[in-house]
Each structure stands twice: as structure tokens, then as C-alpha cells.
Amino acid sequence: NAGVTQTPKFQVLKTGQSMTLQCAQDMNHNSMYWYRQDPGMGLRLIYYSASEGTTDKGEVPNGYNVSRLNKREFSLRLESAAPSQTSVYFCASSSPRDRDNEQFFGPGTRLTVL
Amino acid sequence: DAKTTQPNSMESNEEEPVHLPCNHSTISGTDYIHWYRQLPSQGPEYVIHGLTSNVNNRMASLAIAEDRKSSTLILHRATLRDAAVYYCILRVTNGNKLVFGAGTILRVKS
């Protein structure tokens, strides 16, 4: 199993450009999440999807949209990137059937907005 | 969401035990205590969790105070590979969301 995969690993954008961060998991998990991590800080939840077909806002949703394409894939879109969105983005997944309710994280996408 | 308080950083010698404290004085009866760690340039990984009783697994032990207002993550023999940021997180029963604080930076000296 690959676990949680994210593409791309690195990206540089100019202010106003748009892009989509891709995330996929092969663990048959119902729930998926997008976090951002700014330097020296903990992760903050952007959006999450408790199950296929549902999405909900997290702590910092402004400037982002998400799509739960199917059970495996959960994408994050920046419609008009701003320098304040320079961050490392992590995708995660979990299953409520998991005894530990553990979240499994991807390796992250490092985004710089100039 | 109930909040947790952790020291900014701690230091340990290799092969010695490490006790990482966490205060959560506003914890509710249905909150689970989760610990994750984040190695440099990686995503967080699950370490351990508990509700009321102390817990052990292959990575660590979790000691929970009787009043549940604090807990301690115990690494029995720190190695250089344990150098990471350790996050103490409260999760509500049947809830999916994790709220990360700044965590504790653990430095391990050889």
C-alpha cells in the first residue's frame, strides 16, 4: 500500500494564479482532510470530508475549495493564489472503523506564492 | 475545542527516558487524548492515544492523570530518530477532527 500520496511535492505560483493539489489514499478510508502548516506552527485544518460526497469547512477555509472526487481522491483548489497561502499542505485520511481512529498523513506539498 | 498546553522544547540524551508533559485542564469527559509526532520534513504520524487508563504500545507509553487534566508521553529510551515535534491533541468521541497546537520540539543529544 502506498498510503496517502500527494502531488505535486513542490510548486511555485505567482499571485493570482490557480492550481489544484491532488491527494489519493489506497486504504479504503471514509474520511479525508486538508491541512496547512506555516513555519514554526502546528497544522490547521482547511477542509475535511467525512465520507464520499460530503465536505465541510475547517478552521481556515477562506481562499480554498475542495472536491471529493471519489472515495480515494480529495483535491484542494486555490482559485487565485495569494502570498499568504505560502505554506506546506498536508492531506490525511482516517477510518472511523479504525480502533485508534488514527489519521494517516501524506508527505506534503510545499507551495510558494510570489 | 478544548485546548492543550505543552512546553515549547525539551532536550534529552540518547538512550535515556523522556517524559513529555501536556496540560488539558478544560478536557471534557468524552475527549480522547491523542499524541502525534512530526519528524523533520515529513507529515505527522500517530504515536498513541488514551481516554482514562494508561496505555502502552510499541512506540511509547501514555500516562493520564486521575483527574484527566494532564498527561505525559513517555519514550522509554530516546534515540536520535525520536527527534521531532510532539503534538498533544484532544479529540471528541466519534469526532474526526484533530486540532494541532504548536507542540513540543524534542531534541535528542548523542
mmCIF file of C-alpha atoms in Angstrom:
data_model
loop_
_atom_site.group_PDB
_atom_site.id
_atom_site.type_symbol
_atom_site.label_atom_id
_atom_site.label_comp_id
_atom_site.label_asym_id
_atom_site.label_seq_id
_atom_site.Cartn_x
_atom_site.Cartn_y
_atom_site.Cartn_z
ATOM 1 C CA ASN A 1 0.000 0.000 0.000
ATOM 2 C CA ALA A 2 1.236 3.468 -0.875
ATOM 3 C CA GLY A 3 -0.828 5.034 1.917
ATOM 4 C CA VAL A 4 -1.565 8.718 1.264
ATOM 5 C CA THR A 5 0.048 10.254 -1.793
ATOM 6 C CA GLN A 6 0.163 13.921 -2.748
ATOM 7 C CA THR A 7 1.115 15.695 -5.945
ATOM 8 C CA PRO A 8 2.982 17.846 -6.627
ATOM 9 C CA LYS A 9 5.738 17.797 -3.986
ATOM 10 C CA PHE A 10 6.784 21.379 -4.702
ATOM 11 C CA GLN A 11 5.101 24.263 -6.521
ATOM 12 C CA VAL A 12 5.837 27.930 -7.096
ATOM 13 C CA LEU A 13 2.978 30.185 -8.192
ATOM 14 C CA LYS A 14 2.611 33.843 -8.976
ATOM 15 C CA THR A 15 -0.050 35.861 -7.193
ATOM 16 C CA GLY A 16 -3.403 35.342 -8.867
ATOM 17 C CA GLN A 17 -2.587 32.005 -10.471
ATOM 18 C CA SER A 18 -4.707 28.981 -9.743
ATOM 19 C CA MET A 19 -3.781 25.390 -9.071
ATOM 20 C CA THR A 20 -5.126 22.125 -7.697
ATOM 21 C CA LEU A 21 -3.336 19.971 -5.152
ATOM 22 C CA GLN A 22 -4.092 16.293 -5.555
ATOM 23 C CA CYS A 23 -4.421 13.697 -2.812
ATOM 24 C CA ALA A 24 -5.201 9.990 -3.007
ATOM 25 C CA GLN A 25 -5.352 7.182 -0.462
ATOM 26 C CA ASP A 26 -5.476 3.436 -1.008
ATOM 27 C CA MET A 27 -6.573 2.389 2.485
ATOM 28 C CA ASN A 28 -10.324 2.466 1.770
ATOM 29 C CA HIS A 29 -10.769 5.254 4.327
ATOM 30 C CA ASN A 30 -14.019 7.170 4.507
ATOM 31 C CA SER A 31 -12.633 10.441 5.862
ATOM 32 C CA MET A 32 -10.095 12.742 4.270
ATOM 33 C CA TYR A 33 -8.605 16.074 5.335
ATOM 34 C CA TRP A 34 -6.562 19.010 4.099
ATOM 35 C CA TYR A 35 -4.277 20.899 6.488
ATOM 36 C CA ARG A 36 -1.801 23.714 6.067
ATOM 37 C CA GLN A 37 1.313 24.253 8.154
ATOM 38 C CA ASP A 38 3.059 27.601 8.339
ATOM 39 C CA PRO A 39 6.664 27.815 9.587
ATOM 40 C CA GLY A 40 7.030 27.073 13.297
ATOM 41 C CA MET A 41 3.346 26.355 13.756
ATOM 42 C CA GLY A 42 1.109 23.360 14.112
ATOM 43 C CA LEU A 43 -1.218 22.152 11.384
ATOM 44 C CA ARG A 44 -4.509 23.931 10.767
ATOM 45 C CA LEU A 45 -7.486 22.211 9.189
ATOM 46 C CA ILE A 46 -8.670 23.765 5.917
ATOM 47 C CA TYR A 47 -11.431 21.382 4.826
ATOM 48 C CA TYR A 48 -12.424 17.824 5.531
ATOM 49 C CA SER A 49 -14.669 15.183 4.024
ATOM 50 C CA ALA A 50 -16.257 12.769 6.471
ATOM 51 C CA SER A 51 -17.390 10.498 3.667
ATOM 52 C CA GLU A 52 -17.675 10.398 -0.106
ATOM 53 C CA GLY A 53 -19.968 13.153 -1.324
ATOM 54 C CA THR A 54 -19.645 15.388 1.737
ATOM 55 C CA THR A 55 -17.255 18.229 2.543
ATOM 56 C CA ASP A 56 -17.088 20.644 5.469
ATOM 57 C CA LYS A 57 -15.106 23.716 6.355
ATOM 58 C CA GLY A 58 -12.351 23.537 8.890
ATOM 59 C CA GLU A 59 -10.543 26.287 10.750
ATOM 60 C CA VAL A 60 -9.101 28.221 7.761
ATOM 61 C CA PRO A 61 -11.215 27.590 4.614
ATOM 62 C CA ASN A 62 -11.086 31.058 3.029
ATOM 63 C CA GLY A 63 -9.404 31.100 -0.381
ATOM 64 C CA TYR A 64 -9.767 27.358 -0.931
ATOM 65 C CA ASN A 65 -12.218 24.928 -2.472
ATOM 66 C CA VAL A 66 -12.250 21.150 -2.286
ATOM 67 C CA SER A 67 -13.657 18.241 -4.256
ATOM 68 C CA ARG A 68 -14.153 14.708 -3.002
ATOM 69 C CA LEU A 69 -13.901 13.124 -6.410
ATOM 70 C CA ASN A 70 -14.490 9.586 -5.168
ATOM 71 C CA LYS A 71 -13.634 7.587 -2.075
ATOM 72 C CA ARG A 72 -9.922 7.589 -2.918
ATOM 73 C CA GLU A 73 -9.333 11.177 -4.019
ATOM 74 C CA PHE A 74 -9.708 14.568 -2.336
ATOM 75 C CA SER A 75 -8.386 17.646 -4.128
ATOM 76 C CA LEU A 76 -7.711 21.176 -2.877
ATOM 77 C CA ARG A 77 -8.004 24.127 -5.249
ATOM 78 C CA LEU A 78 -6.588 27.624 -4.927
ATOM 79 C CA GLU A 79 -8.562 29.798 -7.348
ATOM 80 C CA SER A 80 -6.428 32.925 -7.015
ATOM 81 C CA ALA A 81 -3.261 32.308 -5.067
ATOM 82 C CA ALA A 82 -2.007 34.907 -2.580
ATOM 83 C CA PRO A 83 1.377 35.168 -0.802
ATOM 84 C CA SER A 84 -0.432 34.409 2.479
ATOM 85 C CA GLN A 85 -1.122 30.930 1.115
ATOM 86 C CA THR A 86 2.579 30.105 1.039
ATOM 87 C CA SER A 87 2.689 27.042 3.253
ATOM 88 C CA VAL A 88 3.145 23.285 3.399
ATOM 89 C CA TYR A 89 -0.087 21.449 2.654
ATOM 90 C CA PHE A 90 -0.790 18.029 4.110
ATOM 91 C CA CYS A 91 -3.529 15.623 3.164
ATOM 92 C CA ALA A 92 -4.666 12.939 5.596
ATOM 93 C CA SER A 93 -7.195 10.128 5.786
ATOM 94 C CA SER A 94 -8.815 8.055 8.500
ATOM 95 C CA SER A 95 -11.456 5.440 9.090
ATOM 96 C CA PRO A 96 -13.994 5.575 11.921
ATOM 97 C CA ARG A 97 -13.819 1.776 11.966
ATOM 98 C CA ASP A 98 -10.158 2.008 12.930
ATOM 99 C CA ARG A 99 -9.871 1.253 16.650
ATOM 100 C CA ASP A 100 -7.338 4.055 17.099
ATOM 101 C CA ASN A 101 -9.103 6.476 14.703
ATOM 102 C CA GLU A 102 -5.617 7.248 13.501
ATOM 103 C CA GLN A 103 -5.090 9.843 10.802
ATOM 104 C CA PHE A 104 -2.541 8.903 8.156
ATOM 105 C CA PHE A 105 -0.722 11.812 6.565
ATOM 106 C CA GLY A 106 0.835 12.294 3.157
ATOM 107 C CA PRO A 107 4.335 13.713 2.621
ATOM 108 C CA GLY A 108 3.104 17.241 1.962
ATOM 109 C CA THR A 109 3.164 19.788 -0.868
ATOM 110 C CA ARG A 110 5.423 22.774 -0.401
ATOM 111 C CA LEU A 111 3.775 25.790 -2.037
ATOM 112 C CA THR A 112 5.354 29.197 -2.538
ATOM 113 C CA VAL A 113 3.293 32.094 -3.843
ATOM 114 C CA LEU A 114 5.332 35.036 -5.117
ATOM 115 C CA ASP B 1 -12.441 22.549 21.158
ATOM 116 C CA ALA B 2 -10.618 22.050 24.445
ATOM 117 C CA LYS B 3 -7.031 23.322 24.388
ATOM 118 C CA THR B 4 -3.740 21.742 25.348
ATOM 119 C CA THR B 5 -0.578 23.348 26.703
ATOM 120 C CA GLN B 6 2.874 21.909 26.064
ATOM 121 C CA PRO B 7 6.419 23.189 26.658
ATOM 122 C CA ASN B 8 7.964 24.746 23.564
ATOM 123 C CA SER B 9 11.006 22.488 23.623
ATOM 124 C CA MET B 10 12.755 19.766 25.573
ATOM 125 C CA GLU B 11 16.124 18.103 25.364
ATOM 126 C CA SER B 12 17.152 14.559 26.133
ATOM 127 C CA ASN B 13 20.227 12.406 25.996
ATOM 128 C CA GLU B 14 20.259 9.374 23.756
ATOM 129 C CA GLU B 15 19.252 6.103 25.426
ATOM 130 C CA GLU B 16 17.564 7.920 28.332
ATOM 131 C CA PRO B 17 13.818 8.094 29.040
ATOM 132 C CA VAL B 18 11.899 11.206 28.022
ATOM 133 C CA HIS B 19 8.744 12.489 29.673
ATOM 134 C CA LEU B 20 6.771 14.950 27.547
ATOM 135 C CA PRO B 21 4.042 16.727 29.548
ATOM 136 C CA CYS B 22 0.713 18.080 28.358
ATOM 137 C CA ASN B 23 -1.863 20.079 30.286
ATOM 138 C CA HIS B 24 -5.507 19.956 29.254
ATOM 139 C CA SER B 25 -7.411 21.422 32.184
ATOM 140 C CA THR B 26 -10.611 22.030 30.153
ATOM 141 C CA ILE B 27 -10.862 18.451 28.880
ATOM 142 C CA SER B 28 -14.374 17.036 28.785
ATOM 143 C CA GLY B 29 -15.377 13.527 29.719
ATOM 144 C CA THR B 30 -15.699 12.466 26.087
ATOM 145 C CA ASP B 31 -12.342 13.800 24.850
ATOM 146 C CA TYR B 32 -9.665 11.309 23.886
ATOM 147 C CA ILE B 33 -6.014 12.308 24.346
ATOM 148 C CA HIS B 34 -4.007 11.730 21.179
ATOM 149 C CA TRP B 35 -0.293 12.146 20.569
ATOM 150 C CA TYR B 36 1.221 12.608 17.136
ATOM 151 C CA ARG B 37 4.775 13.412 16.172
ATOM 152 C CA GLN B 38 6.259 15.088 13.132
ATOM 153 C CA LEU B 39 9.744 14.192 12.008
ATOM 154 C CA PRO B 40 11.647 16.855 10.027
ATOM 155 C CA SER B 41 10.206 17.439 6.543
ATOM 156 C CA GLN B 42 7.516 14.778 7.000
ATOM 157 C CA GLY B 43 3.820 14.637 7.748
ATOM 158 C CA PRO B 44 2.684 13.880 11.295
ATOM 159 C CA GLU B 45 2.396 10.275 12.428
ATOM 160 C CA TYR B 46 0.243 8.747 15.130
ATOM 161 C CA VAL B 47 2.004 7.769 18.352
ATOM 162 C CA ILE B 48 -0.590 6.759 20.918
ATOM 163 C CA HIS B 49 -3.936 7.692 22.409
ATOM 164 C CA GLY B 50 -5.982 7.073 25.539
ATOM 165 C CA LEU B 51 -9.122 8.047 27.406
ATOM 166 C CA THR B 52 -8.716 7.330 31.127
ATOM 167 C CA SER B 53 -6.277 4.465 31.658
ATOM 168 C CA ASN B 54 -2.562 4.441 30.987
ATOM 169 C CA VAL B 55 -1.665 2.960 27.615
ATOM 170 C CA ASN B 56 1.394 1.245 26.176
ATOM 171 C CA ASN B 57 2.325 0.428 22.619
ATOM 172 C CA ARG B 58 5.497 -0.344 20.715
ATOM 173 C CA MET B 59 6.361 3.337 20.325
ATOM 174 C CA ALA B 60 5.595 4.852 23.716
ATOM 175 C CA SER B 61 3.559 4.910 26.915
ATOM 176 C CA LEU B 62 0.850 7.378 27.843
ATOM 177 C CA ALA B 63 0.278 8.215 31.487
ATOM 178 C CA ILE B 64 -3.007 10.006 32.189
ATOM 179 C CA ALA B 65 -3.625 11.826 35.464
ATOM 180 C CA GLU B 66 -6.527 10.613 37.555
ATOM 181 C CA ASP B 67 -8.440 13.883 37.018
ATOM 182 C CA ARG B 68 -7.513 13.773 33.287
ATOM 183 C CA LYS B 69 -6.339 17.379 33.379
ATOM 184 C CA SER B 70 -2.851 16.386 32.312
ATOM 185 C CA SER B 71 -0.998 13.569 30.613
ATOM 186 C CA THR B 72 2.582 12.536 29.901
ATOM 187 C CA LEU B 73 4.017 10.832 26.855
ATOM 188 C CA ILE B 74 6.895 8.582 27.819
ATOM 189 C CA LEU B 75 9.594 7.474 25.402
ATOM 190 C CA HIS B 76 11.438 4.781 27.298
ATOM 191 C CA ARG B 77 14.777 5.079 25.508
ATOM 192 C CA ALA B 78 15.193 8.089 23.284
ATOM 193 C CA THR B 79 17.090 7.651 20.054
ATOM 194 C CA LEU B 80 18.271 10.239 17.554
ATOM 195 C CA ARG B 81 15.369 9.165 15.342
ATOM 196 C CA ASP B 82 12.930 10.347 18.024
ATOM 197 C CA ALA B 83 13.934 13.980 17.485
ATOM 198 C CA ALA B 84 10.676 15.539 16.302
ATOM 199 C CA VAL B 85 7.815 17.850 17.197
ATOM 200 C CA TYR B 86 5.358 16.076 19.501
ATOM 201 C CA TYR B 87 1.732 17.175 19.493
ATOM 202 C CA CYS B 88 -0.771 16.514 22.266
ATOM 203 C CA ILE B 89 -4.305 16.718 20.848
ATOM 204 C CA LEU B 90 -7.786 16.271 22.268
ATOM 205 C CA ARG B 91 -10.333 14.501 20.074
ATOM 206 C CA VAL B 92 -14.025 14.256 20.878
ATOM 207 C CA THR B 93 -15.630 10.824 20.882
ATOM 208 C CA ASN B 94 -16.713 9.870 17.354
ATOM 209 C CA GLY B 95 -15.152 13.065 16.074
ATOM 210 C CA ASN B 96 -12.788 13.094 13.148
ATOM 211 C CA LYS B 97 -11.116 16.422 13.548
ATOM 212 C CA LEU B 98 -7.741 16.980 15.179
ATOM 213 C CA VAL B 99 -6.756 20.452 16.402
ATOM 214 C CA PHE B 100 -2.994 20.813 16.475
ATOM 215 C CA GLY B 101 -1.198 23.234 18.784
ATOM 216 C CA ALA B 102 2.433 24.273 18.365
ATOM 217 C CA GLY B 103 3.704 21.075 20.022
ATOM 218 C CA THR B 104 6.979 20.349 21.822
ATOM 219 C CA ILE B 105 10.236 20.247 19.895
ATOM 220 C CA LEU B 106 12.236 17.306 21.248
ATOM 221 C CA ARG B 107 15.972 17.422 20.713
ATOM 222 C CA VAL B 108 17.993 14.279 21.369
ATOM 223 C CA LYS B 109 21.719 14.565 22.052
ATOM 224 C CA SER B 110 24.179 11.787 21.306
#
